[in-house]
mmCIF file of C-alpha atoms and ligand atoms in Angstrom:
data_model
loop_
_atom_site.group_PDB
_atom_site.id
_atom_site.type_symbol
_atom_site.label_atom_id
_atom_site.label_comp_id
_atom_site.label_asym_id
_atom_site.label_seq_id
_atom_site.Cartn_x
_atom_site.Cartn_y
_atom_site.Cartn_z
ATOM 1 C CA VAL Q 1 10.448 25.563 -22.896
ATOM 2 C CA SER Q 2 6.887 24.434 -22.336
ATOM 3 C CA LYS Q 3 5.158 25.771 -19.222
ATOM 4 C CA PRO Q 4 4.265 23.290 -16.488
ATOM 5 C CA GLY Q 5 0.837 24.878 -15.847
ATOM 6 C CA VAL Q 6 -2.482 24.216 -17.557
ATOM 7 C CA THR Q 7 -5.326 26.525 -18.649
ATOM 8 C CA VAL Q 8 -8.723 25.054 -17.798
ATOM 9 C CA LEU Q 9 -11.776 26.435 -19.581
ATOM 10 C CA ALA Q 10 -15.134 26.917 -17.875
ATOM 11 C CA SER Q 11 -16.806 25.086 -20.771
ATOM 12 C CA LYS Q 12 -14.903 21.947 -19.811
ATOM 13 C CA ILE Q 13 -15.819 22.259 -16.138
ATOM 14 C CA SER Q 14 -19.480 22.940 -16.876
ATOM 15 C CA LYS Q 15 -19.726 19.753 -18.977
ATOM 16 C CA ILE Q 16 -20.009 17.534 -15.902
ATOM 17 C CA TYR Q 17 -22.978 19.585 -14.728
ATOM 18 C CA VAL Q 18 -24.654 19.555 -18.143
ATOM 19 C CA GLU Q 19 -25.072 15.802 -17.833
ATOM 20 C CA GLU Q 20 -26.314 15.902 -14.239
ATOM 21 C CA ILE Q 21 -28.757 18.729 -14.962
ATOM 22 C CA SER Q 22 -30.145 17.310 -18.230
ATOM 23 C CA SER Q 23 -30.903 13.963 -16.619
ATOM 24 C CA LYS Q 24 -32.700 15.694 -13.728
ATOM 25 C CA VAL Q 25 -34.795 17.693 -16.207
ATOM 26 C CA ASN Q 26 -35.733 14.374 -17.800
ATOM 27 C CA ALA Q 27 -36.553 12.832 -14.446
ATOM 28 C CA ILE Q 28 -39.136 15.540 -13.651
ATOM 29 C CA LYS Q 29 -40.991 15.237 -16.979
ATOM 30 C CA ASN Q 30 -44.016 14.008 -15.012
ATOM 31 C CA ILE Q 31 -44.388 17.384 -13.296
ATOM 32 C CA ARG Q 32 -42.801 19.604 -16.000
ATOM 33 C CA PRO Q 33 -43.633 17.908 -19.322
ATOM 34 C CA ASN Q 34 -42.340 20.833 -21.396
ATOM 35 C CA GLY Q 35 -39.354 21.528 -19.197
ATOM 36 C CA PRO Q 36 -39.038 24.062 -16.345
ATOM 37 C CA LEU Q 37 -39.516 27.702 -17.361
ATOM 38 C CA LEU Q 38 -36.891 30.357 -16.599
ATOM 39 C CA VAL Q 39 -37.733 34.031 -17.167
ATOM 40 C CA GLY Q 40 -34.923 36.572 -17.575
ATOM 41 C CA PHE Q 41 -35.605 40.302 -17.216
ATOM 42 C CA LEU Q 42 -33.427 42.650 -19.217
ATOM 43 C CA ALA Q 43 -33.946 46.318 -18.415
ATOM 44 C CA ASN Q 44 -30.613 47.787 -19.487
ATOM 45 C CA ASP Q 45 -28.772 48.093 -22.781
ATOM 46 C CA ASP Q 46 -25.532 46.629 -21.485
ATOM 47 C CA PRO Q 47 -24.013 44.464 -24.254
ATOM 48 C CA ALA Q 48 -22.445 42.175 -21.598
ATOM 49 C CA ALA Q 49 -25.891 41.506 -20.111
ATOM 50 C CA GLU Q 50 -27.306 40.909 -23.597
ATOM 51 C CA MET Q 51 -24.577 38.394 -24.266
ATOM 52 C CA TYR Q 52 -25.101 36.669 -20.926
ATOM 53 C CA ALA Q 53 -28.839 36.479 -21.718
ATOM 54 C CA SER Q 54 -28.262 34.828 -25.082
ATOM 55 C CA TRP Q 55 -25.876 32.321 -23.498
ATOM 56 C CA THR Q 56 -28.405 31.558 -20.774
ATOM 57 C CA LYS Q 57 -31.038 30.944 -23.419
ATOM 58 C CA LYS Q 58 -28.874 28.607 -25.440
ATOM 59 C CA THR Q 59 -27.508 26.693 -22.470
ATOM 60 C CA SER Q 60 -30.857 26.273 -20.761
ATOM 61 C CA GLU Q 61 -32.652 25.171 -23.944
ATOM 62 C CA ASP Q 62 -29.867 22.687 -24.701
ATOM 63 C CA MET Q 63 -30.534 21.086 -21.318
ATOM 64 C CA GLY Q 64 -34.305 20.838 -21.757
ATOM 65 C CA PHE Q 65 -35.451 24.013 -19.998
ATOM 66 C CA ARG Q 66 -37.621 26.721 -21.512
ATOM 67 C CA TYR Q 67 -36.232 30.255 -21.428
ATOM 68 C CA GLU Q 68 -38.054 33.518 -22.003
ATOM 69 C CA LEU Q 69 -36.255 36.844 -22.205
ATOM 70 C CA ARG Q 70 -38.539 39.722 -21.229
ATOM 71 C CA ARG Q 71 -37.257 43.155 -22.197
ATOM 72 C CA ILE Q 72 -38.449 46.038 -20.045
ATOM 73 C CA ASP Q 73 -37.993 49.380 -21.803
ATOM 74 C CA GLU Q 74 -39.131 51.488 -18.871
ATOM 75 C CA LYS Q 75 -37.080 50.553 -15.775
ATOM 76 C CA ASP Q 76 -39.816 51.748 -13.447
ATOM 77 C CA PHE Q 77 -42.081 48.966 -14.697
ATOM 78 C CA LEU Q 78 -39.665 46.211 -13.771
ATOM 79 C CA GLU Q 79 -40.826 45.827 -10.170
ATOM 80 C CA GLU Q 80 -44.438 45.278 -11.252
ATOM 81 C CA ALA Q 81 -43.331 42.794 -13.917
ATOM 82 C CA ILE Q 82 -41.388 40.791 -11.324
ATOM 83 C CA ILE Q 83 -44.345 40.752 -8.919
ATOM 84 C CA GLU Q 84 -46.635 39.481 -11.673
ATOM 85 C CA THR Q 85 -44.143 36.766 -12.581
ATOM 86 C CA ASN Q 86 -43.802 35.770 -8.916
ATOM 87 C CA ARG Q 87 -47.515 34.940 -9.025
ATOM 88 C CA ASP Q 88 -47.424 33.133 -12.376
ATOM 89 C CA ARG Q 89 -47.536 29.406 -11.622
ATOM 90 C CA GLN Q 90 -46.146 28.598 -15.075
ATOM 91 C CA VAL Q 91 -42.809 30.184 -14.173
ATOM 92 C CA ASP Q 92 -40.254 28.222 -12.141
ATOM 93 C CA GLY Q 93 -37.345 30.642 -12.031
ATOM 94 C CA ILE Q 94 -36.713 34.385 -12.363
ATOM 95 C CA MET Q 95 -33.469 36.214 -13.007
ATOM 96 C CA VAL Q 96 -32.728 39.883 -13.540
ATOM 97 C CA TYR Q 97 -29.751 41.190 -15.478
ATOM 98 C CA TYR Q 98 -28.028 43.774 -13.305
ATOM 99 C CA PRO Q 99 -27.214 46.613 -13.110
ATOM 100 C CA VAL Q 100 -30.674 48.064 -13.684
ATOM 101 C CA PHE Q 101 -30.553 51.345 -11.762
ATOM 102 C CA GLY Q 102 -26.955 50.830 -10.694
ATOM 103 C CA ASN Q 103 -27.663 51.891 -7.113
ATOM 104 C CA ALA Q 104 -29.334 50.592 -3.941
ATOM 105 C CA GLN Q 105 -32.613 50.186 -5.815
ATOM 106 C CA ASP Q 106 -31.057 47.122 -7.464
ATOM 107 C CA GLN Q 107 -30.671 45.525 -4.015
ATOM 108 C CA TYR Q 108 -34.344 46.242 -3.392
ATOM 109 C CA LEU Q 109 -35.281 44.557 -6.694
ATOM 110 C CA GLN Q 110 -33.264 41.484 -5.708
ATOM 111 C CA GLN Q 111 -35.596 41.082 -2.728
ATOM 112 C CA VAL Q 112 -38.712 41.555 -4.870
ATOM 113 C CA VAL Q 113 -38.026 38.247 -6.648
ATOM 114 C CA ALA Q 114 -39.888 35.542 -4.694
ATOM 115 C CA LYS Q 115 -37.425 33.358 -2.832
ATOM 116 C CA GLU Q 116 -39.156 30.275 -4.272
ATOM 117 C CA LYS Q 117 -38.140 31.453 -7.793
ATOM 118 C CA ASP Q 118 -34.816 33.092 -6.980
ATOM 119 C CA VAL Q 119 -32.431 31.064 -9.157
ATOM 120 C CA GLU Q 120 -29.590 33.524 -8.515
ATOM 121 C CA GLY Q 121 -29.792 32.876 -4.768
ATOM 122 C CA MET Q 122 -29.914 36.548 -3.824
ATOM 123 C CA ASN Q 123 -32.797 36.494 -1.396
ATOM 124 C CA HIS Q 124 -31.906 37.729 2.070
ATOM 125 C CA VAL Q 125 -32.820 34.384 3.664
ATOM 126 C CA TYR Q 126 -30.325 32.558 1.445
ATOM 127 C CA TYR Q 127 -27.624 35.170 2.035
ATOM 128 C CA GLN Q 128 -28.067 35.074 5.776
ATOM 129 C CA ASN Q 129 -27.901 31.265 5.791
ATOM 130 C CA MET Q 130 -24.747 31.400 3.701
ATOM 131 C CA TYR Q 131 -23.020 33.939 5.930
ATOM 132 C CA HIS Q 132 -24.010 31.910 8.997
ATOM 133 C CA ASN Q 133 -22.917 28.623 7.428
ATOM 134 C CA ILE Q 134 -26.432 27.197 7.667
ATOM 135 C CA ARG Q 135 -26.989 24.788 4.826
ATOM 136 C CA TYR Q 136 -30.685 23.875 5.185
ATOM 137 C CA LEU Q 137 -33.914 25.854 5.305
ATOM 138 C CA ASP Q 138 -35.688 23.515 7.737
ATOM 139 C CA SER Q 139 -34.797 22.097 11.130
ATOM 140 C CA GLU Q 140 -34.973 18.498 9.822
ATOM 141 C CA ASN Q 141 -32.183 19.271 7.286
ATOM 142 C CA THR Q 142 -34.206 18.103 4.280
ATOM 143 C CA ILE Q 143 -34.621 21.347 2.321
ATOM 144 C CA LYS Q 144 -31.312 22.757 1.095
ATOM 145 C CA SER Q 145 -30.676 26.485 1.081
ATOM 146 C CA ILE Q 146 -29.751 28.138 -2.231
ATOM 147 C CA LEU Q 147 -26.319 29.675 -2.814
ATOM 148 C CA PRO Q 148 -25.613 32.747 -4.971
ATOM 149 C CA CYS Q 149 -24.654 31.335 -8.350
ATOM 150 C CA THR Q 150 -21.332 33.067 -9.155
ATOM 151 C CA PRO Q 151 -19.700 32.352 -5.759
ATOM 152 C CA LEU Q 152 -21.090 28.810 -5.979
ATOM 153 C CA ALA Q 153 -19.603 28.447 -9.479
ATOM 154 C CA ILE Q 154 -16.171 29.360 -8.119
ATOM 155 C CA VAL Q 155 -16.541 26.806 -5.316
ATOM 156 C CA LYS Q 156 -17.433 24.163 -7.915
ATOM 157 C CA ILE Q 157 -14.442 25.187 -10.032
ATOM 158 C CA LEU Q 158 -12.170 24.763 -7.007
ATOM 159 C CA GLU Q 159 -13.700 21.327 -6.419
ATOM 160 C CA TYR Q 160 -13.062 20.405 -10.043
ATOM 161 C CA LEU Q 161 -9.453 21.594 -9.750
ATOM 162 C CA LYS Q 162 -9.075 19.433 -6.624
ATOM 163 C CA VAL Q 163 -8.261 22.335 -4.355
ATOM 164 C CA TYR Q 164 -11.046 20.931 -2.179
ATOM 165 C CA ASN Q 165 -9.599 17.854 -0.501
ATOM 166 C CA SER Q 166 -12.263 15.138 -0.609
ATOM 167 C CA LEU Q 167 -10.423 13.090 2.035
ATOM 168 C CA LEU Q 168 -11.461 15.707 4.590
ATOM 169 C CA PRO Q 169 -15.010 15.825 5.966
ATOM 170 C CA GLN Q 170 -17.520 17.972 4.077
ATOM 171 C CA GLY Q 171 -17.420 21.516 5.428
ATOM 172 C CA ASN Q 172 -13.675 21.395 6.195
ATOM 173 C CA ARG Q 173 -12.325 20.554 2.777
ATOM 174 C CA LEU Q 174 -10.311 23.759 2.381
ATOM 175 C CA TYR Q 175 -8.564 23.329 5.727
ATOM 176 C CA GLY Q 176 -4.991 24.595 5.403
ATOM 177 C CA LYS Q 177 -5.612 26.447 2.132
ATOM 178 C CA LYS Q 178 -4.905 30.143 1.723
ATOM 179 C CA CYS Q 179 -6.944 32.139 -0.782
ATOM 180 C CA VAL Q 180 -6.904 35.723 -2.009
ATOM 181 C CA VAL Q 181 -10.116 37.187 -3.465
ATOM 182 C CA VAL Q 182 -9.713 40.551 -5.215
ATOM 183 C CA ASN Q 183 -13.288 41.910 -5.169
ATOM 184 C CA ARG Q 184 -15.621 42.376 -2.216
ATOM 185 C CA SER Q 185 -18.931 43.129 -3.876
ATOM 186 C CA GLU Q 186 -22.070 41.849 -2.186
ATOM 187 C CA ILE Q 187 -22.844 39.839 -5.342
ATOM 188 C CA VAL Q 188 -19.633 37.851 -5.597
ATOM 189 C CA GLY Q 189 -16.539 38.767 -3.593
ATOM 190 C CA ARG Q 190 -17.859 38.929 -0.037
ATOM 191 C CA PRO Q 191 -20.101 35.849 -0.277
ATOM 192 C CA LEU Q 192 -17.232 33.977 -1.952
ATOM 193 C CA ALA Q 193 -14.784 34.886 0.828
ATOM 194 C CA ALA Q 194 -17.363 33.713 3.378
ATOM 195 C CA LEU Q 195 -18.037 30.415 1.582
ATOM 196 C CA LEU Q 196 -14.334 29.584 1.279
ATOM 197 C CA ALA Q 197 -13.666 30.500 4.909
ATOM 198 C CA ASN Q 198 -16.709 28.512 6.064
ATOM 199 C CA ASP Q 199 -15.164 25.516 4.285
ATOM 200 C CA GLY Q 200 -11.972 25.966 6.328
ATOM 201 C CA ALA Q 201 -9.741 28.260 4.243
ATOM 202 C CA ILE Q 202 -7.911 31.386 5.334
ATOM 203 C CA VAL Q 203 -9.185 34.046 2.940
ATOM 204 C CA TYR Q 204 -7.709 37.458 2.262
ATOM 205 C CA SER Q 205 -10.507 39.600 0.865
ATOM 206 C CA VAL Q 206 -9.133 42.559 -1.063
ATOM 207 C CA ASP Q 207 -10.948 45.603 -2.382
ATOM 208 C CA VAL Q 208 -9.915 49.097 -3.468
ATOM 209 C CA ASP Q 209 -10.067 50.352 0.118
ATOM 210 C CA ASN Q 210 -8.718 47.642 2.388
ATOM 211 C CA VAL Q 211 -7.837 44.031 3.083
ATOM 212 C CA GLN Q 212 -9.764 41.722 5.415
ATOM 213 C CA LYS Q 213 -9.079 38.217 6.649
ATOM 214 C CA PHE Q 214 -11.944 35.706 6.804
ATOM 215 C CA THR Q 215 -11.320 32.522 8.855
ATOM 216 C CA ARG Q 216 -12.984 30.054 11.193
ATOM 217 C CA GLY Q 217 -10.183 30.651 13.655
ATOM 218 C CA GLU Q 218 -7.359 28.492 14.934
ATOM 219 C CA GLY Q 219 -8.136 24.791 14.522
ATOM 220 C CA LEU Q 220 -11.416 25.791 12.786
ATOM 221 C CA LYS Q 221 -12.849 26.372 16.256
ATOM 222 C CA PHE Q 222 -15.737 28.527 15.020
ATOM 223 C CA LYS Q 223 -18.766 27.157 13.176
ATOM 224 C CA LYS Q 224 -18.831 30.114 10.818
ATOM 225 C CA HIS Q 225 -16.194 32.546 9.574
ATOM 226 C CA HIS Q 226 -15.050 35.620 11.472
ATOM 227 C CA VAL Q 227 -13.664 38.766 9.837
ATOM 228 C CA GLU Q 228 -10.607 40.770 10.799
ATOM 229 C CA ASP Q 229 -9.431 44.083 9.266
ATOM 230 C CA LEU Q 230 -5.828 43.952 8.161
ATOM 231 C CA GLY Q 231 -5.509 47.561 7.047
ATOM 232 C CA GLY Q 232 -5.837 49.847 4.072
ATOM 233 C CA PHE Q 233 -5.087 48.547 0.596
ATOM 234 C CA SER Q 234 -1.446 48.678 -0.434
ATOM 235 C CA ALA Q 235 0.562 46.742 -2.972
ATOM 236 C CA ASP Q 236 2.834 45.604 -0.151
ATOM 237 C CA LEU Q 237 -0.028 44.150 1.875
ATOM 238 C CA LEU Q 238 -1.405 42.425 -1.229
ATOM 239 C CA LYS Q 239 2.032 40.994 -1.974
ATOM 240 C CA GLN Q 240 2.302 39.697 1.581
ATOM 241 C CA CYS Q 241 -1.127 38.017 1.399
ATOM 242 C CA CYS Q 242 -0.238 36.423 -1.927
ATOM 243 C CA SER Q 243 3.134 35.096 -0.824
ATOM 244 C CA GLU Q 244 1.598 31.921 0.587
ATOM 245 C CA ALA Q 245 -1.686 31.917 -1.338
ATOM 246 C CA ASP Q 246 -2.672 28.616 -2.959
ATOM 247 C CA VAL Q 247 -5.572 30.294 -4.777
ATOM 248 C CA ILE Q 248 -6.015 33.769 -6.286
ATOM 249 C CA VAL Q 249 -9.463 34.809 -7.521
ATOM 250 C CA THR Q 250 -9.933 38.132 -9.319
ATOM 251 C CA GLY Q 251 -13.078 40.111 -10.174
ATOM 252 C CA VAL Q 252 -12.027 43.665 -10.935
ATOM 253 C CA PRO Q 253 -14.421 45.301 -13.423
ATOM 254 C CA SER Q 254 -11.781 47.258 -15.315
ATOM 255 C CA GLU Q 255 -10.101 46.786 -18.665
ATOM 256 C CA SER Q 256 -6.821 48.299 -17.507
ATOM 257 C CA TYR Q 257 -6.467 46.352 -14.240
ATOM 258 C CA LYS Q 258 -3.892 43.561 -14.313
ATOM 259 C CA PHE Q 259 -3.040 41.457 -11.288
ATOM 260 C CA PRO Q 260 0.739 41.649 -10.636
ATOM 261 C CA THR Q 261 2.110 38.319 -11.868
ATOM 262 C CA GLU Q 262 5.176 38.699 -9.667
ATOM 263 C CA PHE Q 263 2.924 38.371 -6.561
ATOM 264 C CA ILE Q 264 1.657 34.942 -7.585
ATOM 265 C CA LYS Q 265 3.207 32.042 -5.691
ATOM 266 C CA GLU Q 266 4.680 29.515 -8.084
ATOM 267 C CA GLY Q 267 2.090 26.767 -8.693
ATOM 268 C CA ALA Q 268 -0.899 28.726 -7.367
ATOM 269 C CA VAL Q 269 -4.386 28.293 -8.832
ATOM 270 C CA CYS Q 270 -5.625 31.484 -10.556
ATOM 271 C CA ILE Q 271 -9.267 32.142 -11.438
ATOM 272 C CA ASN Q 272 -10.735 35.285 -13.004
ATOM 273 C CA PHE Q 273 -14.501 35.885 -12.902
ATOM 274 C CA SER Q 274 -14.449 39.492 -14.131
ATOM 275 C CA SER Q 275 -15.656 40.067 -17.673
ATOM 276 C CA ASN Q 276 -12.289 41.804 -18.159
ATOM 277 C CA LYS Q 277 -9.112 39.784 -18.283
ATOM 278 C CA ASN Q 278 -7.554 40.569 -14.880
ATOM 279 C CA PHE Q 279 -4.489 38.382 -15.498
ATOM 280 C CA ASP Q 280 -2.195 38.960 -18.432
ATOM 281 C CA GLU Q 281 -0.592 36.161 -20.414
ATOM 282 C CA SER Q 282 2.344 35.941 -18.004
ATOM 283 C CA VAL Q 283 0.046 34.314 -15.421
ATOM 284 C CA LYS Q 284 0.751 31.071 -17.280
ATOM 285 C CA SER Q 285 4.390 31.256 -16.242
ATOM 286 C CA LYS Q 286 3.360 31.074 -12.565
ATOM 287 C CA ALA Q 287 -0.030 29.393 -12.163
ATOM 288 C CA SER Q 288 -0.395 25.615 -12.016
ATOM 289 C CA LEU Q 289 -4.044 25.907 -13.052
ATOM 290 C CA TYR Q 290 -5.532 28.995 -14.672
ATOM 291 C CA VAL Q 291 -9.239 29.555 -15.336
ATOM 292 C CA PRO Q 292 -9.635 32.745 -17.441
ATOM 293 C CA MET Q 293 -13.472 33.027 -17.282
ATOM 294 C CA THR Q 294 -16.226 31.440 -15.215
ATOM 295 C CA GLY Q 295 -19.545 32.457 -16.849
ATOM 296 C CA LYS Q 296 -20.416 29.040 -18.246
ATOM 297 C CA VAL Q 297 -20.164 27.420 -14.843
ATOM 298 C CA THR Q 298 -22.290 30.229 -13.374
ATOM 299 C CA ILE Q 299 -25.100 29.434 -15.832
ATOM 300 C CA SER Q 300 -24.926 25.764 -14.906
ATOM 301 C CA MET Q 301 -25.258 26.724 -11.237
ATOM 302 C CA LEU Q 302 -28.234 28.913 -12.061
ATOM 303 C CA LEU Q 303 -30.013 25.969 -13.685
ATOM 304 C CA ARG Q 304 -28.973 23.658 -10.860
ATOM 305 C CA ASN Q 305 -30.450 26.151 -8.388
ATOM 306 C CA MET Q 306 -33.673 26.188 -10.397
ATOM 307 C CA LEU Q 307 -33.998 22.392 -10.143
ATOM 308 C CA ARG Q 308 -33.345 22.629 -6.406
ATOM 309 C CA LEU Q 309 -36.114 25.238 -6.063
ATOM 310 C CA ILE Q 310 -38.540 22.907 -7.860
ATOM 311 C CA GLU Q 311 -37.423 20.036 -5.637
ATOM 312 C CA ASN Q 312 -37.869 22.214 -2.532
ATOM 313 C CA SER Q 313 -41.362 23.246 -3.558
ATOM 314 C CA GLU Q 314 -42.343 19.610 -4.232
ATOM 315 C CA LYS Q 315 -40.974 18.623 -0.817
ATOM 316 C CA SER Q 316 -42.933 21.312 0.950
ATOM 317 C CA LYS Q 317 -46.086 20.207 -0.924
ATOM 318 C CA ASN Q 318 -45.582 16.549 0.057
ATOM 319 C CA PRO Q 319 -43.367 16.508 3.134
HETATM 320 P P1 NAD N 1 -18.521 45.678 -8.369
HETATM 321 O O1 NAD N 1 -18.170 46.900 -9.112
HETATM 322 O O2 NAD N 1 -19.726 45.644 -7.516
HETATM 323 O O3 NAD N 1 -17.294 45.277 -7.413
HETATM 324 C C1 NAD N 1 -15.962 45.386 -7.797
HETATM 325 C C2 NAD N 1 -15.043 45.025 -6.641
HETATM 326 O O4 NAD N 1 -13.691 45.074 -7.077
HETATM 327 C C3 NAD N 1 -15.150 45.971 -5.456
HETATM 328 O O5 NAD N 1 -15.051 45.229 -4.256
HETATM 329 C C4 NAD N 1 -13.935 46.883 -5.634
HETATM 330 O O6 NAD N 1 -13.480 47.436 -4.430
HETATM 331 C C5 NAD N 1 -12.931 45.900 -6.192
HETATM 332 N N1 NAD N 1 -11.854 46.562 -6.930
HETATM 333 C C6 NAD N 1 -11.956 47.403 -7.981
HETATM 334 N N2 NAD N 1 -10.736 47.803 -8.379
HETATM 335 C C7 NAD N 1 -9.837 47.196 -7.592
HETATM 336 C C8 NAD N 1 -8.423 47.217 -7.494
HETATM 337 N N3 NAD N 1 -7.688 47.940 -8.337
HETATM 338 N N4 NAD N 1 -7.831 46.472 -6.539
HETATM 339 C C9 NAD N 1 -8.563 45.742 -5.679
HETATM 340 N N5 NAD N 1 -9.895 45.682 -5.723
HETATM 341 C C10 NAD N 1 -10.540 46.393 -6.656
HETATM 342 O O7 NAD N 1 -18.577 44.527 -9.468
HETATM 343 P P2 NAD N 1 -19.178 43.017 -9.414
HETATM 344 O O8 NAD N 1 -20.656 43.043 -9.567
HETATM 345 O O9 NAD N 1 -18.608 42.276 -8.273
HETATM 346 O O10 NAD N 1 -18.602 42.449 -10.758
HETATM 347 C C11 NAD N 1 -17.205 42.366 -10.953
HETATM 348 C C12 NAD N 1 -16.914 41.727 -12.282
HETATM 349 O O11 NAD N 1 -17.360 40.393 -12.273
HETATM 350 C C13 NAD N 1 -17.581 42.386 -13.473
HETATM 351 O O12 NAD N 1 -16.698 42.351 -14.554
HETATM 352 C C14 NAD N 1 -18.769 41.507 -13.736
HETATM 353 O O13 NAD N 1 -19.157 41.554 -15.082
HETATM 354 C C15 NAD N 1 -18.211 40.164 -13.375
HETATM 355 N N6 NAD N 1 -19.196 39.174 -12.966
HETATM 356 C C16 NAD N 1 -19.030 37.938 -13.463
HETATM 357 C C17 NAD N 1 -19.909 36.935 -13.132
HETATM 358 C C18 NAD N 1 -19.673 35.568 -13.690
HETATM 359 O O14 NAD N 1 -20.477 34.688 -13.510
HETATM 360 N N7 NAD N 1 -18.552 35.345 -14.340
HETATM 361 C C19 NAD N 1 -20.980 37.197 -12.292
HETATM 362 C C20 NAD N 1 -21.119 38.472 -11.749
HETATM 363 C C21 NAD N 1 -20.206 39.455 -12.098
#
């Protein structure tokens, strides 16, 4: 019997952005005749990072950008290299392949990247705006804030899959939806839970230790999400959260981890952003829409962020 669900690949979803982004790159030929320049810093020997870097290069060059990978053999020189690149007027965007030190020093490095060149959207100002549901950098609402690219990619995937209801006003388009996010890292899981809740969803944010609920309250009465602790992690609690979940997003960095298929509500939307396959094949017997990987959409969002940064800097030059 054929399964009623469909697997949707990130490459298909990113196609719509490829067109939008390429035509914008063309439209700014007057100010960037050779294409905007993105610099990637690689200071680890992680094969996953290496692969991501080569994808970024290919994708960005295909869309008319220039991409330069700078390898830093001595990690302690990375900070200086970033500062120099911040000052280099030829460079439009900077990204760093993490982990570098694999500890809090990486969070420090994220803040060393100038916010005007921060294509990954990790600067504190952008994070704070996101958590507070503030969408512009200026009081006139003309300069848009930047969103971290992996959480943004998952939002765009949910838009593509029509989980966002476009009949509802912008900012409330997930009203009535229940989502489970298995990962609460500061890079992806927590910002993602906040973004989805800010858009009106009830989000269960799950990590190894506990489960939290992110919502804007009854009748979306709050302007930004609030967080409630639901208790320590247990399979039972996870099962309960999943029983009504329309969306399940996983990001567990482990080869052996598999999300329990029996917890998935029939017809739910399942998305995995981990580089490991967090769902096994049986997910297809339950999910209506299944997205096994998201990296290609993330790269599109990175390039989209870069164009927005250029636009923002032009606007602040000629307000
Ligand atoms: P991380 O190690 O910082 O965070 C992992 C999170 O998963 C933590 O919140 C942890 O508590 C939770 N977790 C681990 N085991 C769990 C379990 N058994 N049950 C419930 N929760 C569990 O990692 P990260 O930086 O968030 O990256 C996660 C994965 O996502 C990695 O595989 C990474 O390569 C990938 N990633 C993908 C993209 C993309 O664009 N596709 C971007 C960034 C990261």
